[in-house]
Backbone as JSON, one array per atom type, in Angstrom:
{
  "sequence": "FNSLNHDMTLTEFKFIWYMEYSHRMWGRVVGLAYILPAAYFWRKGWLSRPMKGCVLALCGLVCFQGLLGWYMVKSGLEEKPDSYDIPRVSQYRLAAHLGSALVLYSASLWTGLSLLLPRRELPETHQLLRLRQFAHGTTALIFLTALSGAFVAGLDAGLVYNSFPKMGERWIPDDLFAFSPVLRNIFENPTTVQFDHRILGIASVTAVTALYLFSQKIPLPRRTRVAVTSLLAVACMQ",
  "N": [[-20.36, -49.71, -17.62], [-21.18, -47.24, -18.66], [-21.53, -47.97, -21.34], [-23.07, -50.34, -21.53], [-24.2, -51.74, -19.16], [-26.29, -50.1, -17.76], [-28.06, -50.19, -15.64], [-26.78, -51.34, -13.51], [-26.22, -52.05, -10.11], [-24.53, -50.77, -7.15], [-23.85, -52.85, -5.44], [-23.83, -55.05, -7.2], [-21.71, -54.28, -8.83], [-19.63, -54.37, -6.96], [-19.43, -57.1, -6.53], [-18.32, -58.05, -8.96], [-15.97, -56.59, -8.89], [-14.67, -57.59, -6.57], [-14.27, -60.24, -7.37], [-12.37, -59.92, -9.43], [-10.36, -58.67, -7.95], [-9.74, -60.68, -6.05], [-8.75, -62.63, -7.78], [-6.43, -61.38, -8.7], [-5.0, -61.09, -6.27], [-4.7, -63.76, -5.55], [-3.09, -64.62, -7.65], [-0.77, -63.18, -7.02], [-0.1, -64.37, -4.61], [0.53, -66.93, -5.54], [2.8, -66.26, -7.03], [4.55, -65.44, -4.93], [4.69, -67.87, -3.6], [6.25, -69.29, -5.35], [8.62, -67.73, -5.71], [9.76, -66.94, -3.18], [10.4, -69.41, -1.67], [12.12, -70.46, -3.65], [14.24, -68.61, -3.71], [15.19, -68.99, -1.12], [15.97, -71.74, -1.11], [17.9, -71.61, -3.07], [19.83, -69.94, -1.91], [20.59, -71.55, 0.2], [21.94, -73.48, -1.14], [20.77, -75.78, -2.12], [19.92, -76.44, -4.6], [20.49, -78.07, -7.65], [22.56, -77.5, -10.59], [21.08, -77.86, -13.09], [18.51, -77.71, -11.97], [18.45, -75.11, -11.04], [18.28, -73.64, -13.42], [15.77, -74.49, -14.24], [14.15, -73.54, -12.16], [14.54, -70.77, -12.42], [13.37, -70.4, -14.92], [10.69, -71.11, -14.38], [9.98, -69.2, -12.42], [10.31, -66.9, -13.92], [8.31, -67.33, -15.78], [6.06, -67.16, -14.16], [6.07, -64.4, -13.5], [5.79, -63.37, -16.08], [3.27, -64.32, -16.69], [1.64, -62.84, -14.96], [2.06, -60.29, -16.03], [0.96, -60.64, -18.57], [-1.7, -60.99, -17.82], [-2.39, -58.44, -16.87], [-2.07, -57.03, -19.26], [-4.07, -58.2, -20.78], [-6.47, -57.52, -19.4], [-6.34, -54.78, -19.69], [-6.99, -54.42, -22.35], [-9.73, -54.63, -22.32], [-10.6, -52.25, -21.4], [-10.22, -50.36, -23.25], [-11.27, -48.01, -25.74], [-13.13, -49.12, -28.46], [-13.79, -48.71, -31.77], [-15.34, -50.53, -33.27], [-16.86, -51.98, -31.49], [-18.43, -50.62, -29.48], [-20.77, -51.12, -28.16], [-20.54, -53.52, -26.77], [-18.32, -53.93, -24.45], [-15.26, -55.68, -24.31], [-12.57, -57.96, -23.54], [-9.57, -58.52, -25.45], [-9.7, -61.33, -27.53], [-7.4, -62.56, -28.4], [-5.45, -61.85, -26.52], [-6.61, -62.98, -24.28], [-6.47, -65.7, -24.93], [-3.68, -65.97, -24.99], [-3.08, -65.47, -22.32], [-4.41, -67.58, -21.0], [-3.12, -69.73, -22.28], [-0.42, -69.42, -21.46], [-0.78, -69.83, -18.75], [-1.52, -72.53, -18.69], [0.83, -73.69, -19.66], [2.6, -72.95, -17.61], [1.41, -74.27, -15.41], [1.57, -76.96, -16.25], [4.35, -77.28, -16.55], [5.16, -76.87, -13.93], [3.91, -79.0, -12.6], [5.11, -81.17, -13.93], [7.81, -80.79, -13.21], [7.64, -81.03, -10.41], [6.66, -83.68, -10.1], [8.76, -85.05, -11.28], [10.72, -84.78, -9.38], [9.57, -85.98, -7.14], [8.76, -88.55, -7.92], [10.7, -91.19, -8.89], [12.31, -91.62, -12.06], [11.44, -94.2, -14.29], [13.19, -96.47, -16.14], [12.37, -97.81, -19.17], [12.33, -100.49, -21.56], [13.13, -99.49, -24.84], [10.97, -100.12, -26.87], [9.36, -100.58, -30.1], [6.59, -100.21, -29.93], [6.35, -98.78, -27.54], [7.65, -96.4, -28.16], [5.93, -95.45, -30.13], [3.64, -95.09, -28.57], [4.52, -93.02, -26.9], [4.91, -90.96, -28.78], [2.3, -90.7, -29.67], [1.08, -89.87, -27.32], [2.31, -87.36, -26.98], [1.34, -86.02, -29.25], [-1.41, -86.06, -28.65], [-1.42, -84.46, -26.38], [-0.68, -81.97, -27.49], [-2.94, -81.53, -29.08], [-4.99, -81.33, -27.17], [-4.12, -79.04, -25.83], [-4.38, -77.16, -27.87], [-7.15, -77.26, -28.2], [-8.0, -76.2, -25.75], [-7.0, -73.57, -25.99], [-8.57, -72.73, -28.14], [-10.96, -72.61, -26.83], [-10.61, -70.33, -25.3], [-10.86, -68.37, -27.24], [-13.54, -68.76, -27.87], [-14.7, -67.9, -25.46], [-13.77, -65.25, -25.37], [-15.06, -64.06, -27.53], [-17.68, -64.43, -26.95], [-18.76, -66.61, -28.25], [-20.13, -68.88, -27.62], [-22.74, -68.2, -27.38], [-23.86, -68.12, -29.85], [-24.73, -70.52, -31.18], [-26.62, -73.02, -29.6], [-27.17, -75.7, -29.79], [-26.6, -79.23, -30.21], [-25.62, -82.26, -31.83], [-25.73, -80.72, -34.17], [-25.44, -77.39, -35.56], [-27.72, -75.22, -34.97], [-29.98, -75.81, -37.5], [-28.28, -77.07, -39.19], [-25.41, -79.05, -40.16], [-23.05, -77.88, -40.97], [-22.68, -74.54, -40.59], [-24.04, -71.69, -42.42], [-22.7, -69.24, -42.32], [-20.01, -69.72, -41.94], [-17.67, -68.92, -43.21], [-17.85, -66.14, -43.38], [-16.36, -63.83, -43.06], [-13.79, -61.75, -44.45], [-10.3, -61.48, -45.07], [-10.27, -65.12, -45.54], [-8.84, -66.43, -43.49], [-9.22, -64.85, -41.28], [-11.64, -65.59, -40.2], [-11.17, -67.77, -38.51], [-10.24, -66.74, -36.13], [-11.86, -64.56, -35.47], [-14.52, -64.74, -36.27], [-17.42, -65.51, -34.66], [-19.09, -67.78, -35.17], [-17.43, -69.55, -36.64], [-15.37, -69.88, -34.79], [-16.71, -71.19, -32.69], [-17.47, -73.5, -34.05], [-14.94, -74.61, -34.74], [-13.98, -75.11, -32.16], [-15.74, -77.09, -31.28], [-15.14, -79.18, -33.09], [-12.42, -79.61, -32.49], [-12.68, -80.37, -29.82], [-14.14, -82.8, -30.01], [-12.25, -84.22, -31.49], [-10.17, -84.32, -29.64], [-11.24, -85.9, -27.52], [-11.59, -88.26, -28.95], [-8.93, -88.84, -29.63], [-7.8, -89.25, -27.07], [-9.25, -91.48, -26.25], [-8.42, -93.35, -28.17], [-5.72, -93.41, -27.53], [-5.85, -94.58, -24.99], [-6.91, -97.14, -25.65], [-4.87, -98.12, -27.28], [-2.81, -98.22, -25.42], [-3.55, -100.36, -23.88], [-2.61, -102.59, -25.14], [0.03, -102.81, -24.61], [2.64, -103.83, -22.42], [2.79, -102.12, -19.49], [4.03, -100.1, -16.73], [2.34, -99.93, -13.53], [1.85, -97.32, -12.65], [1.83, -95.82, -15.01], [-0.36, -96.93, -16.31], [-2.41, -96.13, -14.59], [-2.27, -93.39, -15.01], [-3.01, -93.13, -17.73], [-5.6, -94.2, -17.71], [-6.83, -92.4, -15.96], [-6.65, -90.1, -17.5], [-8.43, -90.7, -19.6], [-10.83, -90.85, -18.11], [-11.09, -88.2, -17.15], [-11.26, -86.83, -19.57], [-13.71, -87.76, -20.57], [-15.41, -86.78, -18.57], [-14.99, -84.04, -18.91]],
  "CA": [[-21.58, -49.07, -17.11], [-21.59, -46.23, -19.64], [-21.85, -48.54, -22.64], [-23.94, -51.52, -21.58], [-24.93, -52.11, -17.93], [-26.72, -48.84, -17.15], [-28.87, -50.42, -14.44], [-25.99, -52.07, -12.51], [-26.18, -51.44, -8.77], [-23.21, -50.76, -6.52], [-23.62, -54.2, -4.92], [-23.45, -55.89, -8.34], [-20.36, -53.89, -9.24], [-18.68, -54.85, -5.95], [-19.24, -58.54, -6.74], [-17.35, -58.18, -10.05], [-14.69, -56.01, -8.43], [-14.02, -58.51, -5.64], [-13.8, -61.4, -8.13], [-11.12, -59.53, -10.09], [-9.37, -58.41, -6.89], [-9.33, -61.98, -5.51], [-7.93, -63.28, -8.79], [-5.11, -60.73, -8.68], [-4.32, -61.43, -5.01], [-4.34, -65.18, -5.64], [-1.94, -64.67, -8.55], [0.41, -62.69, -6.3], [0.26, -65.42, -3.64], [1.22, -67.96, -6.33], [4.14, -65.73, -7.31], [5.36, -65.52, -3.71], [4.9, -69.29, -3.31], [7.35, -69.71, -6.21], [9.86, -66.95, -5.65], [10.38, -66.92, -1.85], [11.12, -70.67, -1.42], [13.2, -70.62, -4.62], [15.36, -67.8, -3.23], [15.72, -69.63, 0.1], [16.67, -72.97, -1.5], [19.08, -71.2, -3.84], [20.81, -69.42, -0.95], [21.07, -72.69, 1.0], [22.72, -74.36, -1.99], [20.07, -77.05, -2.25], [19.5, -76.63, -5.99], [21.53, -78.45, -8.62], [22.65, -76.53, -11.69], [19.9, -77.97, -13.96], [17.31, -77.26, -11.26], [18.5, -73.64, -11.0], [17.73, -73.17, -14.68], [14.34, -74.79, -14.24], [13.53, -72.62, -11.2], [14.55, -69.44, -13.03], [12.37, -70.4, -16.0], [9.36, -71.12, -13.77], [9.75, -67.89, -11.78], [10.13, -65.94, -15.01], [7.0, -67.58, -16.38], [5.07, -66.61, -13.22], [6.05, -62.95, -13.7], [5.25, -63.13, -17.42], [1.84, -64.61, -16.61], [1.01, -61.67, -14.35], [2.13, -59.2, -17.01], [-0.04, -60.94, -19.6], [-3.02, -60.75, -17.24], [-2.62, -56.99, -16.91], [-2.19, -56.65, -20.67], [-5.37, -58.67, -21.24], [-7.52, -56.69, -18.79], [-6.2, -53.44, -20.26], [-7.68, -54.38, -23.64], [-11.16, -54.5, -22.09], [-10.9, -50.87, -20.98], [-9.9, -49.46, -24.35], [-12.38, -47.7, -26.63], [-13.0, -49.81, -29.74], [-14.82, -48.2, -32.68], [-16.2, -51.57, -33.83], [-17.63, -52.7, -30.47], [-18.78, -49.75, -28.37], [-21.93, -51.63, -27.45], [-20.16, -54.64, -25.9], [-16.9, -53.9, -24.05], [-14.72, -57.02, -24.11], [-11.12, -58.07, -23.66], [-9.12, -59.11, -26.71], [-9.66, -62.8, -27.5], [-6.01, -62.97, -28.6], [-4.76, -61.71, -25.24], [-7.2, -63.98, -23.39], [-5.88, -67.0, -25.3], [-2.28, -65.95, -24.57], [-3.08, -65.55, -20.85], [-4.78, -68.96, -20.66], [-2.07, -70.63, -22.77], [0.77, -69.34, -20.59], [-1.15, -70.45, -17.48], [-1.45, -73.98, -18.89], [2.26, -74.05, -19.75], [3.15, -72.81, -16.25], [0.88, -75.35, -14.57], [2.13, -78.24, -16.72], [5.78, -77.31, -16.24], [5.27, -77.01, -12.47], [3.52, -80.37, -12.26], [6.15, -82.06, -14.46], [9.01, -80.62, -12.38], [7.37, -81.59, -9.09], [6.58, -85.14, -10.18], [10.1, -85.55, -11.6], [11.47, -84.83, -8.12], [8.91, -86.86, -6.17], [8.67, -89.91, -8.43], [11.88, -91.51, -9.69], [12.06, -92.02, -13.44], [11.6, -95.64, -14.56], [13.73, -96.75, -17.47], [11.68, -98.91, -19.83], [12.95, -100.86, -22.84], [12.63, -98.64, -25.93], [10.37, -100.93, -27.93], [8.67, -99.81, -31.14], [5.27, -99.86, -29.43], [6.49, -97.75, -26.51], [7.96, -95.16, -28.86], [4.69, -95.0, -30.77], [2.76, -94.61, -27.49], [5.04, -91.71, -26.47], [4.59, -89.99, -29.83], [0.84, -90.55, -29.64], [0.78, -89.07, -26.13], [2.72, -85.98, -27.25], [0.38, -85.47, -30.19], [-2.67, -85.84, -27.93], [-1.18, -83.3, -25.53], [-0.74, -80.77, -28.34], [-4.33, -81.37, -29.51], [-5.74, -80.85, -26.01], [-3.69, -77.66, -25.61], [-5.0, -76.35, -28.93], [-8.58, -77.2, -27.88], [-8.15, -75.25, -24.64], [-6.8, -72.23, -26.54], [-9.75, -72.37, -28.93], [-11.98, -72.27, -25.84], [-10.4, -68.94, -24.92], [-11.46, -67.55, -28.31], [-14.99, -68.86, -27.68], [-15.05, -67.03, -24.33], [-13.47, -63.86, -25.7], [-16.02, -63.56, -28.53], [-19.03, -64.89, -26.56], [-19.19, -67.46, -29.36], [-21.02, -69.91, -27.12], [-24.13, -67.71, -27.46], [-24.32, -68.12, -31.24], [-25.51, -71.76, -31.35], [-26.66, -73.8, -28.36], [-27.66, -77.05, -30.09], [-25.51, -80.18, -30.51], [-24.37, -82.0, -32.57], [-25.89, -79.73, -35.24], [-25.43, -75.98, -35.18], [-29.03, -74.85, -35.49], [-30.56, -76.87, -38.33], [-27.28, -77.52, -40.16], [-24.15, -79.59, -39.66], [-22.06, -76.83, -41.25], [-23.45, -73.3, -40.7], [-23.86, -70.92, -43.66], [-21.8, -68.1, -42.13], [-18.73, -70.22, -41.44], [-16.59, -68.14, -43.83], [-18.48, -64.86, -43.73], [-15.4, -62.73, -42.98], [-12.72, -61.73, -45.46], [-9.93, -62.73, -45.72], [-10.8, -66.35, -44.94], [-8.1, -66.76, -42.26], [-9.76, -64.04, -40.19], [-12.78, -66.3, -39.6], [-10.71, -68.71, -37.49], [-9.97, -66.04, -34.88], [-12.75, -63.43, -35.2], [-15.91, -65.06, -36.58], [-17.94, -66.33, -33.56], [-19.59, -69.06, -35.67], [-16.28, -70.4, -36.98], [-14.66, -70.16, -33.54], [-17.44, -72.23, -31.97], [-17.39, -74.71, -34.88], [-13.59, -75.16, -34.56], [-13.86, -75.63, -30.79], [-16.47, -78.36, -31.24], [-14.38, -80.19, -33.83], [-11.21, -79.9, -31.71], [-13.1, -81.1, -28.62], [-14.44, -84.17, -30.42], [-10.97, -84.83, -31.88], [-9.4, -84.57, -28.41], [-11.82, -87.07, -26.85], [-11.29, -89.41, -29.8], [-7.49, -89.14, -29.49], [-7.58, -89.79, -25.73], [-9.81, -92.84, -26.25], [-7.51, -94.18, -28.98], [-4.49, -93.57, -26.73], [-6.15, -95.56, -23.95], [-7.05, -98.47, -26.26], [-3.54, -98.54, -27.73], [-1.97, -98.52, -24.24], [-3.94, -101.66, -23.32], [-1.9, -103.64, -25.86], [1.44, -102.73, -24.28], [2.93, -104.03, -21.0], [3.2, -100.84, -18.91], [4.0, -100.05, -15.27], [1.03, -99.6, -12.95], [1.71, -95.87, -12.58], [1.48, -95.35, -16.35], [-1.74, -97.35, -16.58], [-3.29, -95.25, -13.8], [-2.27, -92.08, -15.67], [-3.78, -93.21, -18.99], [-7.0, -94.4, -17.34], [-7.3, -91.13, -15.39], [-6.8, -89.18, -18.63], [-9.69, -91.04, -20.27], [-11.94, -90.49, -17.22], [-11.21, -86.74, -17.13], [-11.71, -86.41, -20.9], [-15.16, -88.04, -20.63], [-16.05, -85.83, -17.67], [-14.9, -82.72, -19.53]],
  "C": [[-22.09, -48.04, -18.11], [-22.11, -46.83, -20.93], [-22.97, -49.56, -22.61], [-24.81, -51.68, -20.34], [-25.38, -50.87, -17.16], [-27.45, -49.03, -15.83], [-28.11, -51.18, -13.36], [-25.98, -51.32, -11.18], [-24.76, -51.5, -8.21], [-22.85, -52.14, -5.97], [-23.19, -55.15, -6.03], [-22.05, -55.56, -8.84], [-19.32, -54.43, -8.26], [-18.4, -56.34, -6.13], [-18.19, -58.78, -7.84], [-15.97, -57.71, -9.6], [-13.94, -56.98, -7.53], [-13.55, -59.79, -6.33], [-12.46, -61.09, -8.8], [-10.02, -59.33, -9.06], [-8.84, -59.72, -6.31], [-8.42, -62.71, -6.49], [-6.51, -62.7, -8.8], [-4.33, -61.12, -7.42], [-3.86, -62.89, -5.02], [-3.12, -65.36, -6.54], [-0.67, -64.22, -7.85], [0.87, -63.69, -5.24], [1.01, -66.55, -4.34], [2.65, -67.52, -6.64], [5.06, -65.82, -6.11], [5.68, -66.97, -3.35], [6.01, -69.88, -4.18], [8.65, -69.05, -5.77], [10.54, -67.02, -4.28], [11.08, -68.25, -1.52], [12.29, -70.88, -2.38], [14.44, -69.84, -4.18], [16.02, -68.43, -2.0], [16.53, -70.88, -0.25], [17.96, -72.65, -2.26], [20.2, -70.76, -2.89], [21.42, -70.53, -0.11], [21.93, -73.64, 0.18], [22.09, -75.72, -2.22], [19.66, -77.36, -3.69], [20.69, -77.02, -6.86], [21.53, -77.43, -9.76], [21.47, -76.65, -12.66], [18.63, -77.44, -13.29], [17.28, -75.74, -11.13], [17.92, -73.05, -12.28], [16.22, -73.36, -14.75], [13.59, -73.81, -13.33], [13.46, -71.2, -11.78], [13.48, -69.34, -14.12], [10.96, -70.34, -15.43], [9.03, -69.77, -13.13], [9.55, -66.81, -12.84], [8.77, -66.08, -15.66], [5.88, -67.06, -15.47], [4.94, -65.1, -13.42], [5.44, -62.6, -15.05], [3.74, -63.33, -17.43], [1.08, -63.42, -16.01], [0.97, -60.49, -15.3], [1.1, -59.4, -18.12], [-1.46, -60.68, -19.1], [-3.37, -59.27, -17.25], [-2.87, -56.51, -18.33], [-3.55, -57.05, -21.23], [-6.49, -57.77, -20.7], [-7.51, -55.29, -19.4], [-6.97, -53.33, -21.58], [-9.19, -54.23, -23.48], [-11.58, -53.09, -21.7], [-10.59, -49.86, -22.07], [-11.13, -49.23, -25.22], [-12.14, -48.36, -27.99], [-14.12, -49.33, -30.67], [-15.8, -49.26, -33.17], [-17.03, -52.3, -32.78], [-17.9, -51.82, -29.25], [-19.88, -50.34, -27.51], [-21.59, -52.75, -26.48], [-18.68, -54.55, -25.56], [-16.41, -55.31, -23.78], [-13.2, -56.98, -24.2], [-10.79, -58.72, -25.0], [-9.07, -60.63, -26.59], [-8.24, -63.33, -27.7], [-5.25, -62.92, -27.27], [-5.29, -62.71, -24.21], [-6.61, -65.36, -23.66], [-4.42, -67.08, -24.86], [-2.18, -66.11, -23.05], [-3.4, -66.98, -20.39], [-3.67, -69.93, -21.07], [-0.84, -70.61, -21.87], [0.48, -69.94, -19.22], [-1.06, -71.97, -17.57], [-0.01, -74.46, -18.96], [2.9, -74.0, -18.37], [2.7, -73.96, -15.36], [1.51, -76.69, -14.95], [3.6, -78.36, -16.37], [6.0, -77.5, -14.74], [4.99, -78.45, -12.05], [4.6, -81.36, -12.71], [7.41, -82.0, -13.59], [8.81, -81.27, -11.02], [7.34, -83.11, -9.1], [7.94, -85.76, -10.5], [10.96, -85.67, -10.34], [10.89, -85.85, -7.14], [8.9, -88.32, -6.6], [9.9, -90.22, -9.29], [11.51, -92.01, -11.08], [12.32, -93.52, -13.61], [12.08, -95.82, -15.99], [13.04, -97.99, -18.05], [12.4, -99.25, -21.13], [12.3, -100.08, -23.99], [12.12, -99.5, -27.09], [9.66, -100.02, -28.95], [7.3, -99.35, -30.66], [5.33, -98.73, -28.41], [6.81, -96.39, -27.14], [6.72, -94.58, -29.53], [3.71, -94.42, -29.73], [3.2, -93.22, -27.03], [4.71, -90.63, -27.5], [3.1, -89.68, -29.85], [0.45, -89.65, -28.47], [1.16, -87.6, -26.34], [1.76, -85.3, -28.22], [-0.96, -85.15, -29.54], [-2.56, -84.62, -27.02], [-1.31, -82.0, -26.32], [-2.18, -80.49, -28.77], [-5.19, -80.82, -28.38], [-5.4, -79.39, -25.71], [-4.34, -76.72, -26.62], [-6.51, -76.2, -28.68], [-8.84, -76.2, -26.77], [-7.99, -73.81, -25.13], [-8.0, -71.79, -27.37], [-10.91, -72.02, -28.01], [-11.85, -70.83, -25.36], [-10.98, -68.0, -25.97], [-12.98, -67.59, -28.23], [-15.44, -67.91, -26.57], [-14.88, -65.56, -24.7], [-14.48, -63.24, -26.65], [-17.48, -63.84, -28.14], [-19.62, -65.8, -27.63], [-20.13, -68.57, -28.91], [-22.49, -69.5, -27.19], [-24.71, -67.82, -28.86], [-25.21, -69.34, -31.52], [-25.47, -72.53, -30.04], [-27.27, -75.18, -28.55], [-26.46, -77.93, -30.47], [-26.12, -81.52, -30.86], [-24.49, -80.99, -33.71], [-25.77, -78.32, -34.67], [-26.68, -75.37, -35.8], [-29.62, -76.03, -36.24], [-29.54, -77.5, -39.27], [-26.06, -78.12, -39.45], [-23.04, -78.57, -39.84], [-22.81, -75.53, -41.48], [-23.08, -72.49, -41.95], [-22.8, -69.82, -43.52], [-20.42, -68.5, -41.61], [-17.55, -69.4, -41.98], [-17.12, -66.78, -44.28], [-17.49, -63.71, -43.78], [-14.37, -62.87, -44.1], [-11.53, -60.95, -44.9], [-10.36, -63.96, -44.91], [-10.14, -66.67, -43.6], [-8.65, -66.02, -41.05], [-10.91, -64.73, -39.48], [-12.36, -67.18, -38.43], [-10.57, -68.03, -36.13], [-11.02, -64.99, -34.51], [-14.21, -63.69, -35.52], [-16.46, -65.98, -35.48], [-18.45, -67.7, -34.0], [-18.45, -70.03, -35.95], [-15.52, -70.81, -35.73], [-15.36, -71.26, -32.76], [-17.36, -73.56, -32.73], [-16.03, -75.4, -34.69], [-13.44, -75.78, -33.18], [-14.58, -76.96, -30.64], [-15.67, -79.48, -31.91], [-13.13, -80.6, -33.05], [-11.55, -80.69, -30.45], [-13.39, -82.56, -28.93], [-13.15, -84.92, -30.79], [-10.14, -85.18, -30.65], [-9.91, -85.8, -27.68], [-11.52, -88.34, -27.63], [-9.83, -89.83, -29.64], [-7.18, -89.76, -28.13], [-8.09, -91.23, -25.65], [-8.91, -93.79, -27.02], [-6.21, -94.43, -28.23], [-4.7, -94.62, -25.65], [-6.21, -96.97, -24.53], [-5.69, -99.01, -26.72], [-2.66, -98.94, -26.54], [-2.31, -99.88, -23.64], [-3.21, -102.82, -23.97], [-0.43, -103.72, -25.47], [1.64, -103.03, -22.79], [3.53, -102.74, -20.41], [3.21, -100.92, -17.39], [2.64, -99.58, -14.76], [0.8, -98.09, -12.95], [1.28, -95.28, -13.93], [0.04, -95.71, -16.69], [-2.75, -96.46, -15.83], [-3.4, -93.89, -14.48], [-3.15, -92.09, -16.93], [-5.27, -93.37, -18.7], [-7.61, -93.12, -16.78], [-7.53, -90.11, -16.5], [-8.12, -89.42, -19.35], [-10.89, -90.61, -19.42], [-12.17, -88.97, -17.22], [-11.7, -86.21, -18.47], [-13.22, -86.63, -21.04], [-15.93, -87.05, -19.76], [-16.09, -84.43, -18.28], [-15.89, -82.59, -20.68]]
}
């Protein structure tokens, strides 16, 4: 309010406040949904030794996620000599918060599906091994694309160029490496951050499409085919 939004009304402030408050309360509900049943199942002796380790890791990640969220918000309330005009949270902390959330969500989903759906042993053919490696690589690429999106959000980099596929009148903008040293551009130059996110997004869609086409050449269980097809559909929608 002091730096930027001088004309904000109390009603407008309450809207932002309640959004943040709801996010925090929802996070705490998620934490309780993990920790309380885990403690109950543990006490009842229903967890195997490997599952105990998995549960401890997931509960620890939930707590770590909440701590990261506080650490991220804290950065938006600190005085920064280089950006008094636009208060913002650290793009590094925002990316860490989003990244840990994705890891937590993926680990939860993987654990749940491992318990609900029995593992199917398939013959370890050369094609199947290649498909698995391809899938792991695609996963890493999608994760990296999502993290780059956090940097776009943290720097408001989406406001720099709003044309596609070109950025303004050029395929490669002039200020792509305006910062020094060069490595700093990847994380702090809004133009470079948006450019990288575009390239990673296109690469992710391409990788998912290639994964789908490659999977069509291999005899796979129905469940796997549904998963690969769903991945392609969600990638196109995204």
